[in-house]
Each structure stands twice: as structure tokens, then as C-alpha cells.
PDB file of C-alpha atoms in Angstrom:
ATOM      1  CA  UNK G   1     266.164 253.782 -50.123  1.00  0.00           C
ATOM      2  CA  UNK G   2     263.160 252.930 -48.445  1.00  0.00           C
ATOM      3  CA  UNK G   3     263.368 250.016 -45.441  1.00  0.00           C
ATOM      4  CA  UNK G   4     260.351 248.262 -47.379  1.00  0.00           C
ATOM      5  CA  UNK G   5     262.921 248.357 -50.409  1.00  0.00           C
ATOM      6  CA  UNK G   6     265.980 247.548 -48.886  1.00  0.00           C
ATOM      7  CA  UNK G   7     264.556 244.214 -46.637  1.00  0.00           C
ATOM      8  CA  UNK G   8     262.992 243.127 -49.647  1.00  0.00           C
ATOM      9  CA  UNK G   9     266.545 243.579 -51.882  1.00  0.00           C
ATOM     10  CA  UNK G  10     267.874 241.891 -49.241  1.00  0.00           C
ATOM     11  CA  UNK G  11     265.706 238.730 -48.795  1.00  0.00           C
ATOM     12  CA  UNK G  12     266.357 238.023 -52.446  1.00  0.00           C
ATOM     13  CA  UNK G  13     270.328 238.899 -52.504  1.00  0.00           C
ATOM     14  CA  UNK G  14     271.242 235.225 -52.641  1.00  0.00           C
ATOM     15  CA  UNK G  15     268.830 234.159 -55.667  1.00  0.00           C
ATOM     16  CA  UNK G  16     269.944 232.660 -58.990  1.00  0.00           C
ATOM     17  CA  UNK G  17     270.966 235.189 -61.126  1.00  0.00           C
ATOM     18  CA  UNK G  18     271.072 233.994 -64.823  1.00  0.00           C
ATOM     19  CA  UNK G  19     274.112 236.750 -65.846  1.00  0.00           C
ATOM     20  CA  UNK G  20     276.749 238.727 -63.379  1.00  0.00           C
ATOM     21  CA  UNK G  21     278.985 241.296 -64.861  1.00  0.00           C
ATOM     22  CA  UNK G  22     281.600 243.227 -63.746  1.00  0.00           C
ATOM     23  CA  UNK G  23     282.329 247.041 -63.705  1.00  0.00           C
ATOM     24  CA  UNK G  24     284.381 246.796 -66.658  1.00  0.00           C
ATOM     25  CA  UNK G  25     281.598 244.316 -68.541  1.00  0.00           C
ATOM     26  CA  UNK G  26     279.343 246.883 -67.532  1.00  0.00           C
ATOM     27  CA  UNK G  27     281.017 250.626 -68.318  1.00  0.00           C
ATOM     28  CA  UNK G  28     282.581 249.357 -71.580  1.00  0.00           C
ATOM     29  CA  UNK G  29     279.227 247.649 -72.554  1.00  0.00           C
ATOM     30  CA  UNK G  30     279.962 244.069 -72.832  1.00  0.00           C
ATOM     31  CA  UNK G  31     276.654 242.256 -71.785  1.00  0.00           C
ATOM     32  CA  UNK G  32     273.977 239.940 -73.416  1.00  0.00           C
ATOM     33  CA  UNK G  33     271.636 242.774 -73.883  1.00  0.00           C
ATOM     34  CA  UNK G  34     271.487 245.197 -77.125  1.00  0.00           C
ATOM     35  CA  UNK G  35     269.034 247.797 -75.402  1.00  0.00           C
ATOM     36  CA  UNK G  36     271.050 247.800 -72.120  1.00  0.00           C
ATOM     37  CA  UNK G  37     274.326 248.235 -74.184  1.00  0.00           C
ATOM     38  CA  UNK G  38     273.493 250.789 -76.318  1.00  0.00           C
ATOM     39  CA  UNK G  39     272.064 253.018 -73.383  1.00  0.00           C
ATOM     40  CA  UNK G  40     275.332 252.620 -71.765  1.00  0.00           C
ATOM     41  CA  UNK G  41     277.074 253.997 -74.682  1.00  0.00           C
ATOM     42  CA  UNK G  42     275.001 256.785 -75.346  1.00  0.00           C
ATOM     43  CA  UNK G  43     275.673 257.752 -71.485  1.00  0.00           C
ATOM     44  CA  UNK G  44     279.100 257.219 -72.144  1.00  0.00           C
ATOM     45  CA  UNK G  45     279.642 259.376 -75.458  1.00  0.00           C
ATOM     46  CA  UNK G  46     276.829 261.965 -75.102  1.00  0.00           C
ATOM     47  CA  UNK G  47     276.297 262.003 -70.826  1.00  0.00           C
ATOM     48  CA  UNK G  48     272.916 261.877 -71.439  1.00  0.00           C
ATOM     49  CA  UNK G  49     270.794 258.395 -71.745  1.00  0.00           C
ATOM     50  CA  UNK G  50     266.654 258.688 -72.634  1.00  0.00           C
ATOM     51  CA  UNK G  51     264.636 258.654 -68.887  1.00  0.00           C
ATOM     52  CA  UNK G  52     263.221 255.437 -69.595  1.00  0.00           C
ATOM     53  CA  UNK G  53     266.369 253.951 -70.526  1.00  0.00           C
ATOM     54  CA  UNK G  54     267.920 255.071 -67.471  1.00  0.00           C
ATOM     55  CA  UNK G  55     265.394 253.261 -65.158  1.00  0.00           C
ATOM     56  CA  UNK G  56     265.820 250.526 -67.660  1.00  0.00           C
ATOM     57  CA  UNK G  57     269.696 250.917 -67.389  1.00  0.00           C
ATOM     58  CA  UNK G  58     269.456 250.994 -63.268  1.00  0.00           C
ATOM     59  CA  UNK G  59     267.142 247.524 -62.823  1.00  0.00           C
ATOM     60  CA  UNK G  60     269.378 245.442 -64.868  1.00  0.00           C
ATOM     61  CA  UNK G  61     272.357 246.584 -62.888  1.00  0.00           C
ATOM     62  CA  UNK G  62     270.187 245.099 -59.710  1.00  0.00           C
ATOM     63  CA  UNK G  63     269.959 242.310 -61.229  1.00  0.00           C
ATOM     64  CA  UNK G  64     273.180 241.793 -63.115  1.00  0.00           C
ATOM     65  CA  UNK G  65     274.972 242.273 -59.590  1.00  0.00           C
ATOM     66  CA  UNK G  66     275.908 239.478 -56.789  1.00  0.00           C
ATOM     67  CA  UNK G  67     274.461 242.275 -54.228  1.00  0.00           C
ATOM     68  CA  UNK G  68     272.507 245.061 -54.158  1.00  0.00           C
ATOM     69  CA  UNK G  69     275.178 247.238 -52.643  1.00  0.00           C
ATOM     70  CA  UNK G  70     277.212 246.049 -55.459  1.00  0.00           C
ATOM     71  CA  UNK G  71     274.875 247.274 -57.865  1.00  0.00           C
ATOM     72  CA  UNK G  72     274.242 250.356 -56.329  1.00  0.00           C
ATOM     73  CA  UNK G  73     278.370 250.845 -55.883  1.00  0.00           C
ATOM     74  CA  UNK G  74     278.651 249.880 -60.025  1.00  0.00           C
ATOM     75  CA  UNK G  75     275.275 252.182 -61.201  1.00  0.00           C
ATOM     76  CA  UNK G  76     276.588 255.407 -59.103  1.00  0.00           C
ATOM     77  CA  UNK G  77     280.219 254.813 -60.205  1.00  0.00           C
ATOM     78  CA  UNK G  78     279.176 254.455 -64.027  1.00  0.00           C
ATOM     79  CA  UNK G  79     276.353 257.639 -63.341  1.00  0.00           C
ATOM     80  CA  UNK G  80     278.893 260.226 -61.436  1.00  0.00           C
ATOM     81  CA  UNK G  81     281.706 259.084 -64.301  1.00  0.00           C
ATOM     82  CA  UNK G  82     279.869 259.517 -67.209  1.00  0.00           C
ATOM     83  CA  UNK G  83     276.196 261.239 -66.932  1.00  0.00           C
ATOM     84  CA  UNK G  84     276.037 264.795 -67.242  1.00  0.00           C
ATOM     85  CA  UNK G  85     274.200 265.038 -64.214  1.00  0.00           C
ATOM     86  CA  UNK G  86     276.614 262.793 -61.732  1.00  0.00           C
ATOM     87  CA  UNK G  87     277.620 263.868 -58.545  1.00  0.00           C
ATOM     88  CA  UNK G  88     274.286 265.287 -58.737  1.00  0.00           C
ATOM     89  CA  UNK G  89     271.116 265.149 -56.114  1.00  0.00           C
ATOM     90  CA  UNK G  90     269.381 264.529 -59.847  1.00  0.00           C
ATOM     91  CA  UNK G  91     271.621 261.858 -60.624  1.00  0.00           C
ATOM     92  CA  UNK G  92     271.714 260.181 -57.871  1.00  0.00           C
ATOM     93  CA  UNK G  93     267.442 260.546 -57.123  1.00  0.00           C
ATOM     94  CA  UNK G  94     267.215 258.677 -60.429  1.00  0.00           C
ATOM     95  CA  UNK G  95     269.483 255.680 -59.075  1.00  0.00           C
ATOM     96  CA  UNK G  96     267.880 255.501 -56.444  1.00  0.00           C
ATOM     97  CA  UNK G  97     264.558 255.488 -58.031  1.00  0.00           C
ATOM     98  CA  UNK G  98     266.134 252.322 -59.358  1.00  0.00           C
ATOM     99  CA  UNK G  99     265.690 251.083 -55.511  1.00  0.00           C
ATOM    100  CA  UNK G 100     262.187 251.515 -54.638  1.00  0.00           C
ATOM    101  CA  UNK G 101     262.514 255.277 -53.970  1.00  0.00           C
ATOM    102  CA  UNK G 102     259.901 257.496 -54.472  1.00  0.00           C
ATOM    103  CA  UNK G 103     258.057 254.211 -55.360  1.00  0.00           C
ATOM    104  CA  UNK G 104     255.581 251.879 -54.003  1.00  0.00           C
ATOM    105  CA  UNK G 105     256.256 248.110 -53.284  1.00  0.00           C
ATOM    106  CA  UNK G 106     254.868 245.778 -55.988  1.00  0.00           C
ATOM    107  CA  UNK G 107     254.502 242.296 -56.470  1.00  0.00           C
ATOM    108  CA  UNK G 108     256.968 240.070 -55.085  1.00  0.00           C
ATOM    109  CA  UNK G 109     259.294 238.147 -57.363  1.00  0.00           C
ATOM    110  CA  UNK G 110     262.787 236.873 -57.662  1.00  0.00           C
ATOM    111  CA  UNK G 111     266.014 239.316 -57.473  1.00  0.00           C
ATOM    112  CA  UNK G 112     263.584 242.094 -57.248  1.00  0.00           C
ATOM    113  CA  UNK G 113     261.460 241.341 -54.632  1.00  0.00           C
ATOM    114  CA  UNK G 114     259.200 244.102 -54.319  1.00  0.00           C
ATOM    115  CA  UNK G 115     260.887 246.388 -56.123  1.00  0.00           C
ATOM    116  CA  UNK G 116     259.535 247.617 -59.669  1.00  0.00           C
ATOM    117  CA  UNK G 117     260.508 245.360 -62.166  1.00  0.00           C
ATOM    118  CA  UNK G 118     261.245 246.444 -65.592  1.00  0.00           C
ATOM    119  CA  UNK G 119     262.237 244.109 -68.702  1.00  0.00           C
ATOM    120  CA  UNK G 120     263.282 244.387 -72.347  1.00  0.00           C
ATOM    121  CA  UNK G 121     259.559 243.695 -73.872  1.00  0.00           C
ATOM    122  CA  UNK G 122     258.145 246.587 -72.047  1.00  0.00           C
ATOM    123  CA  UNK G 123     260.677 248.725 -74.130  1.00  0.00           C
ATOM    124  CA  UNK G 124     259.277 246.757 -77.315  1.00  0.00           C
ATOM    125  CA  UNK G 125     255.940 247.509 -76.280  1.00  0.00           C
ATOM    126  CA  UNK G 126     256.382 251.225 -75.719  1.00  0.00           C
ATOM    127  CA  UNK G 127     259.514 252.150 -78.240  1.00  0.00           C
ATOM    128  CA  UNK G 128     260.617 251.808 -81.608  1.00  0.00           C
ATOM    129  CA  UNK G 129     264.063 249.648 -80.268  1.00  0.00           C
ATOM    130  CA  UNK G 130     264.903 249.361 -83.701  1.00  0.00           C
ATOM    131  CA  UNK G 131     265.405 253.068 -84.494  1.00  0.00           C
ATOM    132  CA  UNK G 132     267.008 253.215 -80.961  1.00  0.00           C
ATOM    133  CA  UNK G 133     269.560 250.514 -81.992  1.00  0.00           C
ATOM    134  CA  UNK G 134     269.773 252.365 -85.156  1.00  0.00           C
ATOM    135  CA  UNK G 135     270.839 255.875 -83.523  1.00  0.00           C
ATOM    136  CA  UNK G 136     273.937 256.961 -84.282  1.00  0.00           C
ATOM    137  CA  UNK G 137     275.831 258.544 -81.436  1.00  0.00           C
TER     138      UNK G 137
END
């Protein structure tokens, strides 16, 4: 990941994070959030997850994690076990996206620092969650 990305990860390692999960929360899709779980399980049964969703799927890890080389340990573990594409340069390009790679920095702000931030309204704004919920898999 870029330095830019990494310092700023860094910086903010130690701010208060309203959830932490572990692995097993995470791969068996046990957390808080309906969009995040259902993407997981869709990975899980089909090895595929929508694009969005995946760059949804990554940020959440960031900031569901004590630190960021947790989360990066926990998304490439749960990407190379159960994407179709782990283990691969795509695979692991789109974690890393995740990161601030291939990225820019953006406004500074808590767990993220200047990392792209990405929430559950933004998939509101731009999806149909509903039918997403809906799908069956």
C-alpha cells in the first residue's frame, strides 16, 4: 500500500472503534451489518461478491479490526479461502484497493484517516439493498 496510506492507517490504529470482530465473526457472517453479511455469504457460497460490495466488504474489515495488519491478515485470509479469484494478483489488487492503493488520499477522519471511506447509505443511495438482501444464493 502506499506510505501516504499506511502512515495515515497507522496514526489512527488506536481510535475508538464502535464494533471488533473476529475471523470466525467475520467468515461465518456474524456482525451488526445486513449488507456486510450478506456479501460475505455470497463470497462464501458462490466465490464471487458484486465489485462494489467487495470494496464495501474490504473498508468495514479496516474498521471492524484492532489493527490494520489485522484487517488486512482477516480480508486476504477470507479472499484467498473463499473468492474465486484468491491467491490471485486480482484478488489481492482489490484488497488492497481497500488500503489506499491505486487511490488518492482524501479527507482525514477517524479509523480511516485518509483512506477512502465507504458506508452503508452510499449503498442505499446507489442500490436497491432490498432486492440485494432479497437474493437468493
Amino acid at each position: 500500500m502506499p506510505s501516504w496510506a499506511y502512515d495515515s492507517l497507522i496514526s489512527h490504529q488506536n481510535d475508538l472503534k464502535d464494533y471488533l470482530y473476529s475471523l470466525e465473526e467475520l467468515e461465518n457472517a456474524k456482525t451488526h451489518d445486513e449488507f456486510w453479511n450478506k456479501a460475505q455469504k455470497e463470497m462464501v457460497i458462490t466465490g464471487k461478491m458484486h465489485g462494489y460490495m467487495r470494496m464495501y466488504w474490504g473498508k468495514k474489515i479496516i474498521e471492524w479490526s484492532l489493527t490494520i495488519n489485522d484487517a488486512f491478515s482477516k480480508a486476504l485470509y477470507l479472499n484467498d479461502r473463499y473468492s474465486i479469484d484468491g491467491r490471485d494478483a486480482n484478488g489481492y489488487a482489490g484488497i488492497a484497493w481497500c488500503y489506499g492503493k491505486h487511490d488518492r488520499p482524501w479527507k482525514e477522519r477517524e479509523i480511516f484517516g485518509k483512506i477512502r471511506y465507504m458506508n452503508d447509505k452510499g449503498l442505499i443511495k446507489k442500490f436497491n439493498m432490498k432486492k440485494y438482501l432479497d437474493l437468493k444464493l
